[in-house]
């Protein structure tokens, strides 16, 4: 049985879920990025249940969430001065740092790797829950494997009811895309997954920071196992639309109409298209990022068969993360001169 807890002013409504978490249960909770599906990171059987509940491939490691830096000593071997600087600047917040793992963390968490990903979320509900449970919490995004990540409790309820012990409803997530995953175990810090903290922000603190080559070249094997899977995909076919190709979008909508297909458009602003369903995701990339996963799920619920998603015009900041998720969700299908050019763009 899954129990849904609504957040009230007094966070002690979370105490029973925190107790369940500590004793081996599964609890889905809001963070500032997306909802997470948590288990006690020190318990291999509890962590194994996450993989079952999500249908997650066994070779995809989990992020360990903490509420204070004292918890780090049982998770990682050591903290370098550069990693310390990152923690001082970006924690709590949407940055996941990869360290060499300590022996206390079971191999189930790291999928056999000798490194471990750690993050301190800033969402007050996540912080309270972890602190109260008293254990580090292993948590992937709280969606069925392959589906768009969950940014509202209703998404989690749709995907995980009957599969977890508690779902905590803390409203819509603020960032809307997952954290940046940064590998600090090599010579040069490497972004394995772009996210809520941008390349520019990291460079301002660390100096040299690189994107992992596989992010730009799909022929290379990614260092982060999760990046090799098709992800975030709606049930409908999805095509991205470059800002300068809206004429082509109008044409393709007509083609779909003639074929009797139900169409949906994710718009940047209040644009006029003849589609069955339209969702305005906002003109700026940050608003779009917050809206994206919810919009993809809404389109599936509405019964759209083909979705066209306009790409916002902005650059930098959250844009590489947004492009990364949009390209993965669409399988790299982009509308330019006709359907479909595959592009690789970060
Ligand atoms: O914002 C987020 O990061 C959310 C919230 C819940 O914190 N969590 C999240 O977890 O997105 P998940 O499991 O969906 O994505 C974790 C990513 C995967 O791509 C995984 O392969 C990578 O982090 N990862 C985890 N541990 C790693 C490690 N030791 N080395 C390389 N990549 C790792
Ligand atoms: Mg995920």
GROMACS .gro file of N, CA, C and O in nm, residues 71-133:
model
  252
   71UNK      N    1   2.765   1.381   0.730
   71UNK     CA    2   2.728   1.250   0.673
   71UNK      C    3   2.831   1.201   0.570
   71UNK      O    4   2.838   1.083   0.539
   72UNK      N    5   2.910   1.296   0.516
   72UNK     CA    6   3.002   1.262   0.406
   72UNK      C    7   3.106   1.160   0.447
   72UNK      O    8   3.146   1.074   0.367
   73UNK      N    9   3.151   1.168   0.573
   73UNK     CA   10   3.265   1.084   0.615
   73UNK      C   11   3.235   0.935   0.603
   73UNK      O   12   3.326   0.855   0.582
   74UNK      N   13   3.105   0.896   0.614
   74UNK     CA   14   3.074   0.753   0.600
   74UNK      C   15   3.051   0.713   0.453
   74UNK      O   16   3.030   0.595   0.424
   75UNK      N   17   3.054   0.812   0.361
   75UNK     CA   18   3.019   0.784   0.221
   75UNK      C   19   3.141   0.787   0.129
   75UNK      O   20   3.155   0.706   0.038
   76UNK      N   21   3.231   0.886   0.154
   76UNK     CA   22   3.342   0.907   0.061
   76UNK      C   23   3.477   0.882   0.130
   76UNK      O   24   3.487   0.890   0.252
   77UNK      N   25   3.580   0.855   0.048
   77UNK     CA   26   3.715   0.830   0.102
   77UNK      C   27   3.776   0.958   0.153
   77UNK      O   28   3.831   0.964   0.262
   78UNK      N   29   3.769   1.065   0.068
   78UNK     CA   30   3.828   1.193   0.109
   78UNK      C   31   3.764   1.306   0.028
   78UNK      O   32   3.701   1.281  -0.075
   79UNK      N   33   3.781   1.428   0.078
   79UNK     CA   34   3.726   1.546   0.011
   79UNK      C   35   3.843   1.637  -0.027
   79UNK      O   36   3.915   1.686   0.061
   80UNK      N   37   3.863   1.659  -0.157
   80UNK     CA   38   3.973   1.745  -0.202
   80UNK      C   39   3.938   1.891  -0.175
   80UNK      O   40   3.820   1.925  -0.160
   81UNK      N   41   4.040   1.981  -0.171
   81UNK     CA   42   4.011   2.124  -0.152
   81UNK      C   43   3.916   2.177  -0.260
   81UNK      O   44   3.829   2.259  -0.230
   82UNK      N   45   3.930   2.130  -0.385
   82UNK     CA   46   3.842   2.178  -0.493
   82UNK      C   47   3.697   2.134  -0.468
   82UNK      O   48   3.603   2.213  -0.484
   83UNK      N   49   3.680   2.010  -0.424
   83UNK     CA   50   3.544   1.960  -0.395
   83UNK      C   51   3.485   2.039  -0.278
   83UNK      O   52   3.366   2.072  -0.277
   84UNK      N   53   3.571   2.070  -0.180
   84UNK     CA   54   3.525   2.148  -0.064
   84UNK      C   55   3.473   2.285  -0.109
   84UNK      O   56   3.368   2.333  -0.063
   85UNK      N   57   3.545   2.347  -0.203
   85UNK     CA   58   3.503   2.477  -0.257
   85UNK      C   59   3.365   2.467  -0.324
   85UNK      O   60   3.280   2.553  -0.308
   86UNK      N   61   3.348   2.359  -0.399
   86UNK     CA   62   3.219   2.337  -0.467
   86UNK      C   63   3.107   2.323  -0.366
   86UNK      O   64   2.999   2.382  -0.380
   87UNK      N   65   3.132   2.244  -0.263
   87UNK     CA   66   3.030   2.222  -0.160
   87UNK      C   67   2.995   2.352  -0.091
   87UNK      O   68   2.878   2.382  -0.069
   88UNK      N   69   3.098   2.433  -0.060
   88UNK     CA   70   3.074   2.562   0.007
   88UNK      C   71   2.989   2.654  -0.080
   88UNK      O   72   2.908   2.731  -0.031
   89UNK      N   73   3.011   2.646  -0.213
   89UNK     CA   74   2.942   2.739  -0.303
   89UNK      C   75   2.803   2.689  -0.343
   89UNK      O   76   2.709   2.769  -0.348
   90UNK      N   77   2.790   2.561  -0.375
   90UNK     CA   78   2.666   2.516  -0.441
   90UNK      C   79   2.576   2.427  -0.356
   90UNK      O   80   2.466   2.393  -0.397
   91UNK      N   81   2.622   2.383  -0.240
   91UNK     CA   82   2.537   2.301  -0.154
   91UNK      C   83   2.476   2.386  -0.045
   91UNK      O   84   2.546   2.472   0.009
   92UNK      N   85   2.352   2.366  -0.006
   92UNK     CA   86   2.260   2.275  -0.071
   92UNK      C   87   2.214   2.328  -0.207
   92UNK      O   88   2.199   2.449  -0.221
   93UNK      N   89   2.195   2.239  -0.304
   93UNK     CA   90   2.151   2.282  -0.437
   93UNK      C   91   2.169   2.174  -0.542
   93UNK      O   92   2.210   2.062  -0.510
   94UNK      N   93   2.143   2.210  -0.670
   94UNK     CA   94   2.135   2.109  -0.776
   94UNK      C   95   2.269   2.066  -0.835
   94UNK      O   96   2.284   2.061  -0.957
   95UNK      N   97   2.368   2.038  -0.748
   95UNK     CA   98   2.498   1.988  -0.795
   95UNK      C   99   2.528   1.855  -0.729
   95UNK      O  100   2.529   1.844  -0.606
   96UNK      N  101   2.554   1.752  -0.813
   96UNK     CA  102   2.597   1.621  -0.764
   96UNK      C  103   2.746   1.607  -0.790
   96UNK      O  104   2.791   1.632  -0.902
   97UNK      N  105   2.821   1.569  -0.686
   97UNK     CA  106   2.966   1.556  -0.699
   97UNK      C  107   3.005   1.408  -0.689
   97UNK      O  108   2.955   1.337  -0.601
   98UNK      N  109   3.093   1.365  -0.778
   98UNK     CA  110   3.142   1.226  -0.774
   98UNK      C  111   3.275   1.218  -0.702
   98UNK      O  112   3.369   1.291  -0.735
   99UNK      N  113   3.277   1.133  -0.599
   99UNK     CA  114   3.396   1.109  -0.515
   99UNK      C  115   3.437   0.962  -0.524
   99UNK      O  116   3.359   0.878  -0.570
  100UNK      N  117   3.557   0.930  -0.471
  100UNK     CA  118   3.592   0.790  -0.448
  100UNK      C  119   3.506   0.741  -0.332
  100UNK      O  120   3.494   0.810  -0.230
  101UNK      N  121   3.447   0.623  -0.343
  101UNK     CA  122   3.353   0.577  -0.240
  101UNK      C  123   3.424   0.514  -0.119
  101UNK      O  124   3.535   0.461  -0.133
  102UNK      N  125   3.358   0.519  -0.005
  102UNK     CA  126   3.409   0.448   0.113
  102UNK      C  127   3.351   0.306   0.113
  102UNK      O  128   3.258   0.277   0.037
  103UNK      N  129   3.403   0.221   0.200
  103UNK     CA  130   3.358   0.081   0.201
  103UNK      C  131   3.218   0.066   0.261
  103UNK      O  132   3.152  -0.037   0.241
  104UNK      N  133   3.172   0.167   0.335
  104UNK     CA  134   3.040   0.157   0.401
  104UNK      C  135   2.925   0.156   0.301
  104UNK      O  136   2.819   0.101   0.328
  105UNK      N  137   2.947   0.220   0.186
  105UNK     CA  138   2.839   0.229   0.087
  105UNK      C  139   2.833   0.099   0.006
  105UNK      O  140   2.932   0.061  -0.056
  106UNK      N  141   2.718   0.031   0.008
  106UNK     CA  142   2.709  -0.097  -0.064
  106UNK      C  143   2.727  -0.079  -0.215
  106UNK      O  144   2.691   0.026  -0.269
  107UNK      N  145   2.780  -0.182  -0.278
  107UNK     CA  146   2.802  -0.180  -0.424
  107UNK      C  147   2.670  -0.166  -0.502
  107UNK      O  148   2.670  -0.122  -0.617
  108UNK      N  149   2.560  -0.205  -0.440
  108UNK     CA  150   2.428  -0.191  -0.505
  108UNK      C  151   2.401  -0.045  -0.539
  108UNK      O  152   2.340  -0.013  -0.639
  109UNK      N  153   2.448   0.046  -0.450
  109UNK     CA  154   2.425   0.189  -0.471
  109UNK      C  155   2.502   0.237  -0.594
  109UNK      O  156   2.451   0.314  -0.676
  110UNK      N  157   2.627   0.193  -0.607
  110UNK     CA  158   2.714   0.247  -0.710
  110UNK      C  159   2.722   0.156  -0.833
  110UNK      O  160   2.803   0.181  -0.922
  111UNK      N  161   2.638   0.053  -0.835
  111UNK     CA  162   2.636  -0.042  -0.947
  111UNK      C  163   2.776  -0.097  -0.974
  111UNK      O  164   2.818  -0.111  -1.089
  112UNK      N  165   2.849  -0.123  -0.866
  112UNK     CA  166   2.980  -0.187  -0.879
  112UNK      C  167   3.095  -0.090  -0.901
  112UNK      O  168   3.210  -0.131  -0.902
  113UNK      N  169   3.066   0.041  -0.917
  113UNK     CA  170   3.175   0.139  -0.939
  113UNK      C  171   3.247   0.168  -0.809
  113UNK      O  172   3.191   0.152  -0.700
  114UNK      N  173   3.373   0.216  -0.821
  114UNK     CA  174   3.449   0.251  -0.700
  114UNK      C  175   3.426   0.398  -0.662
  114UNK      O  176   3.484   0.448  -0.567
  115UNK      N  177   3.340   0.465  -0.739
  115UNK     CA  178   3.308   0.605  -0.709
  115UNK      C  179   3.162   0.614  -0.665
  115UNK      O  180   3.082   0.524  -0.692
  116UNK      N  181   3.130   0.726  -0.597
  116UNK     CA  182   2.992   0.747  -0.551
  116UNK      C  183   2.950   0.892  -0.579
  116UNK      O  184   3.029   0.984  -0.564
  117UNK      N  185   2.826   0.908  -0.621
  117UNK     CA  186   2.770   1.041  -0.650
  117UNK      C  187   2.696   1.091  -0.526
  117UNK      O  188   2.617   1.017  -0.467
  118UNK      N  189   2.724   1.215  -0.484
  118UNK     CA  190   2.662   1.270  -0.363
  118UNK      C  191   2.603   1.407  -0.390
  118UNK      O  192   2.662   1.488  -0.462
  119UNK      N  193   2.486   1.432  -0.329
  119UNK     CA  194   2.422   1.563  -0.346
  119UNK      C  195   2.350   1.602  -0.218
  119UNK      O  196   2.296   1.516  -0.148
  120UNK      N  197   2.351   1.733  -0.187
  120UNK     CA  198   2.274   1.785  -0.074
  120UNK      C  199   2.162   1.872  -0.131
  120UNK      O  200   2.187   1.985  -0.175
  121UNK      N  201   2.039   1.821  -0.132
  121UNK     CA  202   1.930   1.900  -0.191
  121UNK      C  203   1.893   2.019  -0.102
  121UNK      O  204   1.909   2.013   0.021
  122UNK      N  205   1.840   2.125  -0.164
  122UNK     CA  206   1.803   2.244  -0.087
  122UNK      C  207   1.656   2.246  -0.048
  122UNK      O  208   1.614   2.327   0.033
  123UNK      N  209   1.576   2.157  -0.106
  123UNK     CA  210   1.431   2.159  -0.077
  123UNK      C  211   1.410   2.128   0.072
  123UNK      O  212   1.462   2.027   0.123
  124UNK      N  213   1.333   2.212   0.143
  124UNK     CA  214   1.316   2.191   0.288
  124UNK      C  215   1.255   2.055   0.323
  124UNK      O  216   1.290   1.998   0.426
  125UNK      N  217   1.169   2.002   0.238
  125UNK     CA  218   1.109   1.871   0.265
  125UNK      C  219   1.215   1.761   0.256
  125UNK      O  220   1.223   1.672   0.342
  126UNK      N  221   1.299   1.768   0.151
  126UNK     CA  222   1.406   1.670   0.135
  126UNK      C  223   1.501   1.679   0.254
  126UNK      O  224   1.541   1.576   0.313
  127UNK      N  225   1.537   1.800   0.292
  127UNK     CA  226   1.631   1.819   0.403
  127UNK      C  227   1.576   1.761   0.533
  127UNK      O  228   1.645   1.690   0.606
  128UNK      N  229   1.449   1.792   0.560
  128UNK     CA  230   1.387   1.744   0.684
  128UNK      C  231   1.383   1.592   0.687
  128UNK      O  232   1.418   1.528   0.786
  129UNK      N  233   1.339   1.535   0.575
  129UNK     CA  234   1.323   1.390   0.565
  129UNK      C  235   1.455   1.317   0.588
  129UNK      O  236   1.463   1.219   0.664
  130UNK      N  237   1.562   1.365   0.524
  130UNK     CA  238   1.693   1.299   0.537
  130UNK      C  239   1.745   1.315   0.680
  130UNK      O  240   1.789   1.220   0.744
  131UNK      N  241   1.735   1.437   0.730
  131UNK     CA  242   1.785   1.467   0.865
  131UNK      C  243   1.713   1.381   0.969
  131UNK      O  244   1.774   1.322   1.056
  132UNK      N  245   1.582   1.374   0.955
  132UNK     CA  246   1.499   1.300   1.051
  132UNK      C  247   1.526   1.149   1.042
  132UNK      O  248   1.527   1.078   1.143
  133UNK      N  249   1.548   1.100   0.920
  133UNK     CA  250   1.574   0.956   0.905
  133UNK      C  251   1.711   0.920   0.961
  133UNK      O  252   1.735   0.807   1.001
   0.00000   0.00000   0.00000
